[in-house]
Amino acid sequence: LGRPETRRIVLLLTDGKPNRMDETREILRLCSAAGLETVGLGIGVDVSGLFPVALRVDEVTALRTALFGAAERLLLAA
């Protein structure tokens, strides 16, 4: 939070759903309240119910393409 940049993005990669859903939602709410953009990328799991920007890949081999696509989309939205 101490960084001077106007946009701060947190990218979370996961291969599973949270064990503590309520706490996870609260952390994401706090991130949003602090001005952090959150992006979730699920590997073989749907994370769209948690993140305002959510991606899914079913194979690790698709990860590079998904990450570049996400970066491009986020940068163009600036």
Short mmCIF file of N, CA and C in Angstrom, two decimals:
data_model
loop_
_atom_site.label_atom_id
_atom_site.label_comp_id
_atom_site.label_asym_id
_atom_site.label_seq_id
_atom_site.Cartn_x
_atom_site.Cartn_y
_atom_site.Cartn_z
N LEU A 1 0.81 -1.21 0.00
CA LEU A 1 0.00 0.00 0.00
C LEU A 1 0.85 1.26 0.00
N GLY A 2 2.09 1.14 0.40
CA GLY A 2 2.96 2.30 0.45
C GLY A 2 3.54 2.71 -0.88
N ARG A 3 3.25 1.96 -1.93
CA ARG A 3 3.79 2.27 -3.26
C ARG A 3 3.09 3.50 -3.84
N PRO A 4 3.81 4.31 -4.61
CA PRO A 4 3.22 5.54 -5.16
C PRO A 4 2.38 5.33 -6.42
N GLU A 5 2.39 4.15 -7.00
CA GLU A 5 1.65 3.93 -8.24
C GLU A 5 0.15 4.16 -8.04
N THR A 6 -0.50 4.64 -9.10
CA THR A 6 -1.93 4.90 -8.99
C THR A 6 -2.75 3.63 -9.09
N ARG A 7 -2.22 2.62 -9.76
CA ARG A 7 -2.92 1.32 -9.84
C ARG A 7 -2.08 0.25 -9.19
N ARG A 8 -2.73 -0.52 -8.33
CA ARG A 8 -2.06 -1.65 -7.69
C ARG A 8 -2.94 -2.86 -7.89
N ILE A 9 -2.34 -3.91 -8.40
CA ILE A 9 -3.09 -5.11 -8.75
C ILE A 9 -2.51 -6.31 -8.01
N VAL A 10 -3.38 -7.07 -7.41
CA VAL A 10 -3.00 -8.32 -6.75
C VAL A 10 -3.50 -9.46 -7.63
N LEU A 11 -2.59 -10.31 -8.05
CA LEU A 11 -2.93 -11.47 -8.87
C LEU A 11 -2.75 -12.72 -8.03
N LEU A 12 -3.82 -13.48 -7.87
CA LEU A 12 -3.77 -14.69 -7.09
C LEU A 12 -3.99 -15.89 -7.99
N LEU A 13 -3.05 -16.82 -7.97
CA LEU A 13 -3.18 -18.08 -8.71
C LEU A 13 -3.48 -19.17 -7.70
N THR A 14 -4.45 -20.02 -8.03
CA THR A 14 -4.80 -21.09 -7.11
C THR A 14 -5.25 -22.34 -7.86
N ASP A 15 -5.07 -23.47 -7.23
CA ASP A 15 -5.57 -24.71 -7.81
C ASP A 15 -6.66 -25.32 -6.91
N GLY A 16 -7.24 -24.48 -6.07
CA GLY A 16 -8.30 -24.96 -5.19
C GLY A 16 -9.12 -23.82 -4.64
N LYS A 17 -10.22 -24.17 -4.02
CA LYS A 17 -11.09 -23.17 -3.39
C LYS A 17 -10.64 -22.97 -1.94
N PRO A 18 -10.92 -21.79 -1.38
CA PRO A 18 -10.52 -21.52 0.01
C PRO A 18 -11.22 -22.44 1.01
N ASN A 19 -10.52 -22.79 2.05
CA ASN A 19 -11.12 -23.56 3.14
C ASN A 19 -12.03 -22.68 3.99
N ARG A 20 -11.71 -21.40 4.04
CA ARG A 20 -12.47 -20.45 4.86
C ARG A 20 -13.02 -19.35 3.95
N MET A 21 -14.14 -19.61 3.36
CA MET A 21 -14.72 -18.71 2.37
C MET A 21 -15.04 -17.34 2.93
N ASP A 22 -15.63 -17.26 4.12
CA ASP A 22 -15.98 -15.96 4.69
C ASP A 22 -14.75 -15.09 4.92
N GLU A 23 -13.69 -15.69 5.46
CA GLU A 23 -12.46 -14.94 5.69
C GLU A 23 -11.83 -14.49 4.38
N THR A 24 -11.90 -15.33 3.36
CA THR A 24 -11.36 -14.98 2.05
C THR A 24 -12.12 -13.80 1.47
N ARG A 25 -13.43 -13.84 1.54
CA ARG A 25 -14.24 -12.72 1.03
C ARG A 25 -13.92 -11.43 1.78
N GLU A 26 -13.70 -11.53 3.08
CA GLU A 26 -13.37 -10.34 3.89
C GLU A 26 -12.00 -9.77 3.48
N ILE A 27 -11.03 -10.61 3.26
CA ILE A 27 -9.72 -10.14 2.82
C ILE A 27 -9.84 -9.45 1.46
N LEU A 28 -10.61 -10.03 0.56
CA LEU A 28 -10.79 -9.41 -0.75
C LEU A 28 -11.55 -8.09 -0.64
N ARG A 29 -12.48 -8.00 0.27
CA ARG A 29 -13.20 -6.75 0.51
C ARG A 29 -12.24 -5.68 1.03
N LEU A 30 -11.37 -6.06 1.94
CA LEU A 30 -10.38 -5.12 2.48
C LEU A 30 -9.41 -4.66 1.40
N CYS A 31 -9.03 -5.57 0.52
CA CYS A 31 -8.16 -5.19 -0.60
C CYS A 31 -8.84 -4.14 -1.45
N SER A 32 -10.09 -4.38 -1.78
CA SER A 32 -10.85 -3.44 -2.60
C SER A 32 -10.98 -2.09 -1.90
N ALA A 33 -11.29 -2.11 -0.62
CA ALA A 33 -11.43 -0.87 0.14
C ALA A 33 -10.13 -0.08 0.19
N ALA A 34 -9.00 -0.78 0.11
CA ALA A 34 -7.69 -0.14 0.13
C ALA A 34 -7.23 0.30 -1.26
N GLY A 35 -8.08 0.07 -2.26
CA GLY A 35 -7.74 0.49 -3.60
C GLY A 35 -6.93 -0.52 -4.40
N LEU A 36 -6.87 -1.75 -3.92
CA LEU A 36 -6.17 -2.80 -4.65
C LEU A 36 -7.14 -3.51 -5.58
N GLU A 37 -6.75 -3.67 -6.82
CA GLU A 37 -7.53 -4.46 -7.76
C GLU A 37 -7.13 -5.92 -7.58
N THR A 38 -8.10 -6.81 -7.51
CA THR A 38 -7.79 -8.22 -7.34
C THR A 38 -8.21 -9.00 -8.57
N VAL A 39 -7.34 -9.89 -8.98
CA VAL A 39 -7.57 -10.75 -10.13
C VAL A 39 -7.29 -12.18 -9.68
N GLY A 40 -8.21 -13.08 -9.91
CA GLY A 40 -8.02 -14.47 -9.55
C GLY A 40 -7.87 -15.34 -10.79
N LEU A 41 -6.90 -16.23 -10.75
CA LEU A 41 -6.72 -17.17 -11.84
C LEU A 41 -6.76 -18.57 -11.26
N GLY A 42 -7.80 -19.29 -11.61
CA GLY A 42 -7.96 -20.65 -11.11
C GLY A 42 -7.38 -21.65 -12.08
N ILE A 43 -6.60 -22.57 -11.57
CA ILE A 43 -6.04 -23.65 -12.38
C ILE A 43 -6.91 -24.87 -12.13
N GLY A 44 -7.80 -25.14 -13.06
CA GLY A 44 -8.72 -26.25 -12.92
C GLY A 44 -9.85 -26.00 -11.94
N VAL A 45 -10.05 -24.74 -11.55
CA VAL A 45 -11.11 -24.39 -10.61
C VAL A 45 -11.68 -23.02 -10.99
N ASP A 46 -12.99 -22.87 -10.81
CA ASP A 46 -13.67 -21.61 -11.11
C ASP A 46 -13.59 -20.70 -9.89
N VAL A 47 -13.01 -19.51 -10.06
CA VAL A 47 -12.89 -18.55 -8.96
C VAL A 47 -13.73 -17.30 -9.21
N SER A 48 -14.64 -17.39 -10.18
CA SER A 48 -15.43 -16.21 -10.55
C SER A 48 -16.36 -15.73 -9.43
N GLY A 49 -16.71 -16.58 -8.51
CA GLY A 49 -17.55 -16.16 -7.39
C GLY A 49 -16.81 -15.35 -6.35
N LEU A 50 -15.49 -15.28 -6.46
CA LEU A 50 -14.70 -14.56 -5.47
C LEU A 50 -14.11 -13.25 -6.00
N PHE A 51 -13.68 -13.26 -7.24
CA PHE A 51 -12.92 -12.14 -7.78
C PHE A 51 -13.73 -11.37 -8.82
N PRO A 52 -13.60 -10.03 -8.82
CA PRO A 52 -14.28 -9.24 -9.83
C PRO A 52 -13.74 -9.52 -11.23
N VAL A 53 -12.46 -9.84 -11.31
CA VAL A 53 -11.84 -10.29 -12.56
C VAL A 53 -11.33 -11.69 -12.30
N ALA A 54 -11.89 -12.66 -12.98
CA ALA A 54 -11.53 -14.06 -12.74
C ALA A 54 -11.27 -14.77 -14.05
N LEU A 55 -10.23 -15.57 -14.04
CA LEU A 55 -9.85 -16.37 -15.20
C LEU A 55 -9.73 -17.82 -14.75
N ARG A 56 -9.82 -18.69 -15.74
CA ARG A 56 -9.66 -20.11 -15.44
C ARG A 56 -8.88 -20.76 -16.56
N VAL A 57 -7.94 -21.60 -16.18
CA VAL A 57 -7.26 -22.46 -17.13
C VAL A 57 -7.41 -23.88 -16.62
N ASP A 58 -7.51 -24.81 -17.53
CA ASP A 58 -7.65 -26.20 -17.11
C ASP A 58 -6.34 -26.96 -17.11
N GLU A 59 -5.36 -26.41 -17.79
CA GLU A 59 -4.04 -27.04 -17.84
C GLU A 59 -2.98 -25.99 -17.54
N VAL A 60 -1.95 -26.37 -16.83
CA VAL A 60 -0.85 -25.46 -16.51
C VAL A 60 -0.21 -24.94 -17.80
N THR A 61 -0.24 -25.73 -18.86
CA THR A 61 0.35 -25.29 -20.12
C THR A 61 -0.36 -24.07 -20.70
N ALA A 62 -1.59 -23.80 -20.30
CA ALA A 62 -2.34 -22.64 -20.78
C ALA A 62 -2.10 -21.41 -19.92
N LEU A 63 -1.31 -21.56 -18.88
CA LEU A 63 -1.10 -20.48 -17.92
C LEU A 63 -0.44 -19.25 -18.55
N ARG A 64 0.59 -19.45 -19.35
CA ARG A 64 1.30 -18.32 -19.95
C ARG A 64 0.35 -17.47 -20.80
N THR A 65 -0.42 -18.12 -21.66
CA THR A 65 -1.35 -17.39 -22.51
C THR A 65 -2.38 -16.63 -21.68
N ALA A 66 -2.89 -17.27 -20.63
CA ALA A 66 -3.89 -16.62 -19.77
C ALA A 66 -3.28 -15.42 -19.05
N LEU A 67 -2.05 -15.54 -18.56
CA LEU A 67 -1.41 -14.44 -17.85
C LEU A 67 -1.13 -13.26 -18.78
N PHE A 68 -0.64 -13.54 -19.98
CA PHE A 68 -0.41 -12.45 -20.93
C PHE A 68 -1.71 -11.78 -21.32
N GLY A 69 -2.77 -12.57 -21.53
CA GLY A 69 -4.06 -12.01 -21.85
C GLY A 69 -4.60 -11.13 -20.72
N ALA A 70 -4.44 -11.59 -19.49
CA ALA A 70 -4.90 -10.83 -18.34
C ALA A 70 -4.11 -9.52 -18.21
N ALA A 71 -2.80 -9.60 -18.39
CA ALA A 71 -1.98 -8.38 -18.30
C ALA A 71 -2.38 -7.39 -19.38
N GLU A 72 -2.60 -7.87 -20.58
CA GLU A 72 -3.00 -6.99 -21.68
C GLU A 72 -4.34 -6.33 -21.36
N ARG A 73 -5.29 -7.12 -20.90
CA ARG A 73 -6.61 -6.59 -20.58
C ARG A 73 -6.54 -5.55 -19.47
N LEU A 74 -5.75 -5.81 -18.44
CA LEU A 74 -5.63 -4.87 -17.33
C LEU A 74 -4.92 -3.59 -17.75
N LEU A 75 -3.90 -3.73 -18.57
CA LEU A 75 -3.17 -2.54 -19.01
C LEU A 75 -4.01 -1.68 -19.95
N LEU A 76 -4.80 -2.30 -20.80
CA LEU A 76 -5.65 -1.54 -21.71
C LEU A 76 -6.79 -0.85 -20.98
N ALA A 77 -7.15 -1.38 -19.82
CA ALA A 77 -8.24 -0.79 -19.02
C ALA A 77 -7.77 0.44 -18.24
N ALA A 78 -6.46 0.66 -18.22
CA ALA A 78 -5.89 1.77 -17.42
C ALA A 78 -6.26 3.12 -17.97
#
